[in-house]
Amino acid sequence: QVQLVESGGGLVQAGGSLRLSCAASGRTVRSLTLGWFRQAPGNEREFVSGISRSGAGTVYADSVKGRFTVSRDNAQNTVYLQMDSLKPEDTAVYFCAADLAFVSDLRVAKEYDYWGRGTQVTVSS
């Protein structure tokens, strides 16, 4: 069983930065496929970023390319989402997701078996 705990959310002005953390238990992050998703009120869950188990490849939604960076720290057993140049439309609850097996498409939420409970990010204009 994998347990995921997100942290690092908060209130920030537009143009500012936040770093989200997802601490994993039960498995090493190097053995996991990991993804970040977000959901704003009234919206569907949206893919943000993912990092593959094999090859350490990364994928980003078009809306965050050039602004967000996903990374994995094996020593801390944590995956991070560095968010720069934040915009009000980035406001959402951000979720960390993980899977033990190969994920054919990192962008698809149903590919992931384990989820954190989310951390709120609010960006003011």
PDB file of N, CA, C and O in Angstrom, residues 35-90:
ATOM      1  N   GLY A  35       2.218  11.536 -10.393  1.00  0.00           N
ATOM      2  CA  GLY A  35       1.564  12.605 -11.123  1.00  0.00           C
ATOM      3  C   GLY A  35       0.978  13.646 -10.200  1.00  0.00           C
ATOM      4  O   GLY A  35       0.724  13.388  -9.023  1.00  0.00           O
ATOM      5  N   TRP A  36       0.790  14.825 -10.755  1.00  0.00           N
ATOM      6  CA  TRP A  36       0.095  15.911 -10.072  1.00  0.00           C
ATOM      7  C   TRP A  36      -1.147  16.273 -10.872  1.00  0.00           C
ATOM      8  O   TRP A  36      -1.082  16.437 -12.098  1.00  0.00           O
ATOM      9  N   PHE A  37      -2.262  16.400 -10.166  1.00  0.00           N
ATOM     10  CA  PHE A  37      -3.522  16.812 -10.744  1.00  0.00           C
ATOM     11  C   PHE A  37      -4.094  17.938  -9.905  1.00  0.00           C
ATOM     12  O   PHE A  37      -3.712  18.120  -8.751  1.00  0.00           O
ATOM     13  N   ARG A  38      -5.018  18.682 -10.475  1.00  0.00           N
ATOM     14  CA  ARG A  38      -5.670  19.747  -9.720  1.00  0.00           C
ATOM     15  C   ARG A  38      -7.144  19.808 -10.070  1.00  0.00           C
ATOM     16  O   ARG A  38      -7.561  19.393 -11.149  1.00  0.00           O
ATOM     17  N   GLN A  39      -7.919  20.331  -9.136  1.00  0.00           N
ATOM     18  CA  GLN A  39      -9.344  20.449  -9.334  1.00  0.00           C
ATOM     19  C   GLN A  39      -9.849  21.723  -8.672  1.00  0.00           C
ATOM     20  O   GLN A  39      -9.690  21.905  -7.467  1.00  0.00           O
ATOM     21  N   ALA A  40     -10.433  22.582  -9.476  1.00  0.00           N
ATOM     22  CA  ALA A  40     -11.066  23.799  -8.986  1.00  0.00           C
ATOM     23  C   ALA A  40     -12.559  23.548  -8.824  1.00  0.00           C
ATOM     24  O   ALA A  40     -13.125  22.675  -9.491  1.00  0.00           O
ATOM     25  N   PRO A  41     -13.229  24.299  -7.948  1.00  0.00           N
ATOM     26  CA  PRO A  41     -14.665  24.105  -7.768  1.00  0.00           C
ATOM     27  C   PRO A  41     -15.428  24.214  -9.078  1.00  0.00           C
ATOM     28  O   PRO A  41     -15.229  25.154  -9.853  1.00  0.00           O
ATOM     29  N   GLY A  42     -16.276  23.238  -9.341  1.00  0.00           N
ATOM     30  CA  GLY A  42     -17.062  23.222 -10.560  1.00  0.00           C
ATOM     31  C   GLY A  42     -16.345  22.686 -11.769  1.00  0.00           C
ATOM     32  O   GLY A  42     -16.960  22.571 -12.843  1.00  0.00           O
ATOM     33  N   ASN A  43     -15.075  22.364 -11.638  1.00  0.00           N
ATOM     34  CA  ASN A  43     -14.286  21.862 -12.752  1.00  0.00           C
ATOM     35  C   ASN A  43     -13.960  20.382 -12.574  1.00  0.00           C
ATOM     36  O   ASN A  43     -13.992  19.845 -11.471  1.00  0.00           O
ATOM     37  N   GLU A  44     -13.626  19.747 -13.678  1.00  0.00           N
ATOM     38  CA  GLU A  44     -13.152  18.383 -13.626  1.00  0.00           C
ATOM     39  C   GLU A  44     -11.699  18.350 -13.174  1.00  0.00           C
ATOM     40  O   GLU A  44     -10.980  19.345 -13.265  1.00  0.00           O
ATOM     41  N   ARG A  45     -11.299  17.215 -12.680  1.00  0.00           N
ATOM     42  CA  ARG A  45      -9.911  17.030 -12.301  1.00  0.00           C
ATOM     43  C   ARG A  45      -9.023  17.153 -13.532  1.00  0.00           C
ATOM     44  O   ARG A  45      -9.294  16.542 -14.570  1.00  0.00           O
ATOM     45  N   GLU A  46      -7.972  17.917 -13.404  1.00  0.00           N
ATOM     46  CA  GLU A  46      -7.129  18.289 -14.529  1.00  0.00           C
ATOM     47  C   GLU A  46      -5.700  17.829 -14.304  1.00  0.00           C
ATOM     48  O   GLU A  46      -5.126  18.028 -13.230  1.00  0.00           O
ATOM     49  N   PHE A  47      -5.123  17.247 -15.323  1.00  0.00           N
ATOM     50  CA  PHE A  47      -3.726  16.855 -15.256  1.00  0.00           C
ATOM     51  C   PHE A  47      -2.826  18.078 -15.217  1.00  0.00           C
ATOM     52  O   PHE A  47      -3.055  19.049 -15.939  1.00  0.00           O
ATOM     53  N   VAL A  48      -1.795  18.021 -14.392  1.00  0.00           N
ATOM     54  CA  VAL A  48      -0.821  19.099 -14.281  1.00  0.00           C
ATOM     55  C   VAL A  48       0.557  18.648 -14.750  1.00  0.00           C
ATOM     56  O   VAL A  48       1.151  19.245 -15.645  1.00  0.00           O
ATOM     57  N   SER A  49       1.065  17.586 -14.133  1.00  0.00           N
ATOM     58  CA  SER A  49       2.406  17.120 -14.453  1.00  0.00           C
ATOM     59  C   SER A  49       2.564  15.679 -14.011  1.00  0.00           C
ATOM     60  O   SER A  49       1.876  15.214 -13.108  1.00  0.00           O
ATOM     61  N   GLY A  50       3.490  14.976 -14.637  1.00  0.00           N
ATOM     62  CA  GLY A  50       3.788  13.612 -14.260  1.00  0.00           C
ATOM     63  C   GLY A  50       5.253  13.296 -14.468  1.00  0.00           C
ATOM     64  O   GLY A  50       5.927  13.931 -15.283  1.00  0.00           O
ATOM     65  N   ILE A  51       5.731  12.306 -13.724  1.00  0.00           N
ATOM     66  CA  ILE A  51       7.108  11.850 -13.854  1.00  0.00           C
ATOM     67  C   ILE A  51       7.084  10.329 -13.896  1.00  0.00           C
ATOM     68  O   ILE A  51       6.471   9.681 -13.052  1.00  0.00           O
ATOM     69  N   SER A  52       7.733   9.761 -14.885  1.00  0.00           N
ATOM     70  CA  SER A  52       7.650   8.328 -15.119  1.00  0.00           C
ATOM     71  C   SER A  52       8.557   7.542 -14.188  1.00  0.00           C
ATOM     72  O   SER A  52       9.586   8.044 -13.705  1.00  0.00           O
ATOM     73  N   ARG A  53       8.174   6.291 -13.945  1.00  0.00           N
ATOM     74  CA  ARG A  53       8.996   5.388 -13.145  1.00  0.00           C
ATOM     75  C   ARG A  53      10.270   5.023 -13.882  1.00  0.00           C
ATOM     76  O   ARG A  53      11.355   4.975 -13.289  1.00  0.00           O
ATOM     77  N   SER A  54      10.140   4.745 -15.160  1.00  0.00           N
ATOM     78  CA  SER A  54      11.272   4.349 -15.977  1.00  0.00           C
ATOM     79  C   SER A  54      11.743   5.528 -16.818  1.00  0.00           C
ATOM     80  O   SER A  54      10.948   6.141 -17.529  1.00  0.00           O
ATOM     81  N   GLY A  55      13.011   5.819 -16.729  1.00  0.00           N
ATOM     82  CA  GLY A  55      13.607   6.855 -17.546  1.00  0.00           C
ATOM     83  C   GLY A  55      13.494   8.259 -16.998  1.00  0.00           C
ATOM     84  O   GLY A  55      14.098   9.180 -17.558  1.00  0.00           O
ATOM     85  N   ALA A  56      12.716   8.448 -15.942  1.00  0.00           N
ATOM     86  CA  ALA A  56      12.555   9.753 -15.302  1.00  0.00           C
ATOM     87  C   ALA A  56      12.058  10.821 -16.274  1.00  0.00           C
ATOM     88  O   ALA A  56      12.387  12.003 -16.135  1.00  0.00           O
ATOM     89  N   GLY A  57      11.278  10.413 -17.252  1.00  0.00           N
ATOM     90  CA  GLY A  57      10.685  11.368 -18.157  1.00  0.00           C
ATOM     91  C   GLY A  57       9.597  12.163 -17.475  1.00  0.00           C
ATOM     92  O   GLY A  57       8.937  11.678 -16.547  1.00  0.00           O
ATOM     93  N   THR A  58       9.404  13.385 -17.917  1.00  0.00           N
ATOM     94  CA  THR A  58       8.392  14.257 -17.336  1.00  0.00           C
ATOM     95  C   THR A  58       7.435  14.742 -18.410  1.00  0.00           C
ATOM     96  O   THR A  58       7.802  14.888 -19.579  1.00  0.00           O
ATOM     97  N   VAL A  59       6.206  14.999 -17.983  1.00  0.00           N
ATOM     98  CA  VAL A  59       5.159  15.480 -18.870  1.00  0.00           C
ATOM     99  C   VAL A  59       4.449  16.633 -18.175  1.00  0.00           C
ATOM    100  O   VAL A  59       4.235  16.597 -16.963  1.00  0.00           O
ATOM    101  N   TYR A  60       4.064  17.653 -18.952  1.00  0.00           N
ATOM    102  CA  TYR A  60       3.373  18.814 -18.402  1.00  0.00           C
ATOM    103  C   TYR A  60       2.159  19.151 -19.241  1.00  0.00           C
ATOM    104  O   TYR A  60       2.159  19.011 -20.470  1.00  0.00           O
ATOM    105  N   ALA A  61       1.123  19.612 -18.560  1.00  0.00           N
ATOM    106  CA  ALA A  61      -0.009  20.177 -19.272  1.00  0.00           C
ATOM    107  C   ALA A  61       0.426  21.453 -19.977  1.00  0.00           C
ATOM    108  O   ALA A  61       1.295  22.183 -19.492  1.00  0.00           O
ATOM    109  N   ASP A  62      -0.195  21.731 -21.115  1.00  0.00           N
ATOM    110  CA  ASP A  62       0.167  22.931 -21.861  1.00  0.00           C
ATOM    111  C   ASP A  62       0.005  24.195 -21.024  1.00  0.00           C
ATOM    112  O   ASP A  62       0.773  25.149 -21.174  1.00  0.00           O
ATOM    113  N   SER A  63      -0.969  24.202 -20.139  1.00  0.00           N
ATOM    114  CA  SER A  63      -1.263  25.386 -19.355  1.00  0.00           C
ATOM    115  C   SER A  63      -0.177  25.738 -18.343  1.00  0.00           C
ATOM    116  O   SER A  63      -0.139  26.870 -17.856  1.00  0.00           O
ATOM    117  N   VAL A  64       0.704  24.788 -18.023  1.00  0.00           N
ATOM    118  CA  VAL A  64       1.730  25.041 -17.016  1.00  0.00           C
ATOM    119  C   VAL A  64       3.144  24.910 -17.557  1.00  0.00           C
ATOM    120  O   VAL A  64       4.108  25.146 -16.808  1.00  0.00           O
ATOM    121  N   LYS A  65       3.295  24.556 -18.807  1.00  0.00           N
ATOM    122  CA  LYS A  65       4.630  24.417 -19.382  1.00  0.00           C
ATOM    123  C   LYS A  65       5.416  25.715 -19.262  1.00  0.00           C
ATOM    124  O   LYS A  65       4.911  26.789 -19.548  1.00  0.00           O
ATOM    125  N   GLY A  66       6.661  25.579 -18.836  1.00  0.00           N
ATOM    126  CA  GLY A  66       7.516  26.737 -18.658  1.00  0.00           C
ATOM    127  C   GLY A  66       7.367  27.417 -17.322  1.00  0.00           C
ATOM    128  O   GLY A  66       8.182  28.281 -16.981  1.00  0.00           O
ATOM    129  N   ARG A  67       6.338  27.055 -16.562  1.00  0.00           N
ATOM    130  CA  ARG A  67       6.099  27.669 -15.261  1.00  0.00           C
ATOM    131  C   ARG A  67       6.238  26.678 -14.106  1.00  0.00           C
ATOM    132  O   ARG A  67       6.676  27.058 -13.024  1.00  0.00           O
ATOM    133  N   PHE A  68       5.855  25.434 -14.332  1.00  0.00           N
ATOM    134  CA  PHE A  68       5.899  24.410 -13.288  1.00  0.00           C
ATOM    135  C   PHE A  68       6.993  23.408 -13.596  1.00  0.00           C
ATOM    136  O   PHE A  68       7.284  23.117 -14.765  1.00  0.00           O
ATOM    137  N   THR A  69       7.583  22.843 -12.545  1.00  0.00           N
ATOM    138  CA  THR A  69       8.613  21.831 -12.688  1.00  0.00           C
ATOM    139  C   THR A  69       8.373  20.712 -11.686  1.00  0.00           C
ATOM    140  O   THR A  69       8.255  20.969 -10.487  1.00  0.00           O
ATOM    141  N   VAL A  70       8.309  19.482 -12.168  1.00  0.00           N
ATOM    142  CA  VAL A  70       8.157  18.336 -11.293  1.00  0.00           C
ATOM    143  C   VAL A  70       9.522  17.682 -11.092  1.00  0.00           C
ATOM    144  O   VAL A  70      10.336  17.617 -12.027  1.00  0.00           O
ATOM    145  N   SER A  71       9.785  17.223  -9.887  1.00  0.00           N
ATOM    146  CA  SER A  71      11.048  16.569  -9.589  1.00  0.00           C
ATOM    147  C   SER A  71      10.845  15.542  -8.492  1.00  0.00           C
ATOM    148  O   SER A  71       9.835  15.554  -7.783  1.00  0.00           O
ATOM    149  N   ARG A  72      11.818  14.667  -8.354  1.00  0.00           N
ATOM    150  CA  ARG A  72      11.743  13.591  -7.361  1.00  0.00           C
ATOM    151  C   ARG A  72      13.030  13.577  -6.560  1.00  0.00           C
ATOM    152  O   ARG A  72      14.127  13.597  -7.129  1.00  0.00           O
ATOM    153  N   ASP A  73      12.908  13.542  -5.255  1.00  0.00           N
ATOM    154  CA  ASP A  73      14.045  13.473  -4.355  1.00  0.00           C
ATOM    155  C   ASP A  73      14.003  12.109  -3.686  1.00  0.00           C
ATOM    156  O   ASP A  73      13.206  11.870  -2.774  1.00  0.00           O
ATOM    157  N   ASN A  74      14.858  11.209  -4.126  1.00  0.00           N
ATOM    158  CA  ASN A  74      14.839   9.854  -3.611  1.00  0.00           C
ATOM    159  C   ASN A  74      15.229   9.789  -2.131  1.00  0.00           C
ATOM    160  O   ASN A  74      14.686   8.982  -1.380  1.00  0.00           O
ATOM    161  N   ALA A  75      16.158  10.642  -1.714  1.00  0.00           N
ATOM    162  CA  ALA A  75      16.599  10.638  -0.325  1.00  0.00           C
ATOM    163  C   ALA A  75      15.469  11.038   0.617  1.00  0.00           C
ATOM    164  O   ALA A  75      15.353  10.506   1.722  1.00  0.00           O
ATOM    165  N   GLN A  76      14.648  11.977   0.190  1.00  0.00           N
ATOM    166  CA  GLN A  76      13.517  12.426   1.000  1.00  0.00           C
ATOM    167  C   GLN A  76      12.249  11.629   0.723  1.00  0.00           C
ATOM    168  O   GLN A  76      11.233  11.846   1.394  1.00  0.00           O
ATOM    169  N   ASN A  77      12.296  10.762  -0.273  1.00  0.00           N
ATOM    170  CA  ASN A  77      11.143   9.978  -0.699  1.00  0.00           C
ATOM    171  C   ASN A  77       9.947  10.887  -0.977  1.00  0.00           C
ATOM    172  O   ASN A  77       8.816  10.624  -0.552  1.00  0.00           O
ATOM    173  N   THR A  78      10.219  11.937  -1.719  1.00  0.00           N
ATOM    174  CA  THR A  78       9.245  12.988  -1.952  1.00  0.00           C
ATOM    175  C   THR A  78       9.295  13.441  -3.403  1.00  0.00           C
ATOM    176  O   THR A  78      10.377  13.515  -3.999  1.00  0.00           O
ATOM    177  N   VAL A  79       8.135  13.725  -3.951  1.00  0.00           N
ATOM    178  CA  VAL A  79       8.052  14.352  -5.256  1.00  0.00           C
ATOM    179  C   VAL A  79       7.595  15.790  -5.052  1.00  0.00           C
ATOM    180  O   VAL A  79       6.766  16.071  -4.181  1.00  0.00           O
ATOM    181  N   TYR A  80       8.145  16.696  -5.835  1.00  0.00           N
ATOM    182  CA  TYR A  80       7.860  18.115  -5.701  1.00  0.00           C
ATOM    183  C   TYR A  80       7.213  18.663  -6.963  1.00  0.00           C
ATOM    184  O   TYR A  80       7.427  18.160  -8.067  1.00  0.00           O
ATOM    185  N   LEU A  81       6.454  19.704  -6.777  1.00  0.00           N
ATOM    186  CA  LEU A  81       5.955  20.491  -7.888  1.00  0.00           C
ATOM    187  C   LEU A  81       6.300  21.945  -7.606  1.00  0.00           C
ATOM    188  O   LEU A  81       5.671  22.588  -6.758  1.00  0.00           O
ATOM    189  N   GLN A  82       7.318  22.433  -8.286  1.00  0.00           N
ATOM    190  CA  GLN A  82       7.703  23.831  -8.173  1.00  0.00           C
ATOM    191  C   GLN A  82       6.832  24.649  -9.108  1.00  0.00           C
ATOM    192  O   GLN A  82       6.805  24.393 -10.317  1.00  0.00           O
ATOM    193  N   MET A  83       6.128  25.620  -8.569  1.00  0.00           N
ATOM    194  CA  MET A  83       5.189  26.424  -9.330  1.00  0.00           C
ATOM    195  C   MET A  83       5.649  27.873  -9.306  1.00  0.00           C
ATOM    196  O   MET A  83       5.681  28.508  -8.251  1.00  0.00           O
ATOM    197  N   ASP A  84       6.009  28.381 -10.468  1.00  0.00           N
ATOM    198  CA  ASP A  84       6.464  29.754 -10.614  1.00  0.00           C
ATOM    199  C   ASP A  84       5.495  30.521 -11.502  1.00  0.00           C
ATOM    200  O   ASP A  84       4.708  29.938 -12.244  1.00  0.00           O
ATOM    201  N   SER A  85       5.589  31.836 -11.439  1.00  0.00           N
ATOM    202  CA  SER A  85       4.737  32.704 -12.251  1.00  0.00           C
ATOM    203  C   SER A  85       3.275  32.316 -12.136  1.00  0.00           C
ATOM    204  O   SER A  85       2.557  32.181 -13.131  1.00  0.00           O
ATOM    205  N   LEU A  86       2.825  32.142 -10.924  1.00  0.00           N
ATOM    206  CA  LEU A  86       1.471  31.661 -10.688  1.00  0.00           C
ATOM    207  C   LEU A  86       0.423  32.659 -11.165  1.00  0.00           C
ATOM    208  O   LEU A  86       0.615  33.876 -11.072  1.00  0.00           O
ATOM    209  N   LYS A  87      -0.666  32.107 -11.659  1.00  0.00           N
ATOM    210  CA  LYS A  87      -1.782  32.878 -12.169  1.00  0.00           C
ATOM    211  C   LYS A  87      -3.037  32.553 -11.372  1.00  0.00           C
ATOM    212  O   LYS A  87      -3.147  31.471 -10.804  1.00  0.00           O
ATOM    213  N   PRO A  88      -4.003  33.469 -11.332  1.00  0.00           N
ATOM    214  CA  PRO A  88      -5.248  33.164 -10.621  1.00  0.00           C
ATOM    215  C   PRO A  88      -5.914  31.880 -11.101  1.00  0.00           C
ATOM    216  O   PRO A  88      -6.522  31.174 -10.294  1.00  0.00           O
ATOM    217  N   GLU A  89      -5.792  31.556 -12.374  1.00  0.00           N
ATOM    218  CA  GLU A  89      -6.395  30.343 -12.891  1.00  0.00           C
ATOM    219  C   GLU A  89      -5.705  29.070 -12.414  1.00  0.00           C
ATOM    220  O   GLU A  89      -6.191  27.965 -12.675  1.00  0.00           O
ATOM    221  N   ASP A  90      -4.577  29.198 -11.734  1.00  0.00           N
ATOM    222  CA  ASP A  90      -3.932  28.053 -11.106  1.00  0.00           C
ATOM    223  C   ASP A  90      -4.582  27.681  -9.780  1.00  0.00           C
ATOM    224  O   ASP A  90      -4.230  26.653  -9.190  1.00  0.00           O
TER     225      ASP A  90
END
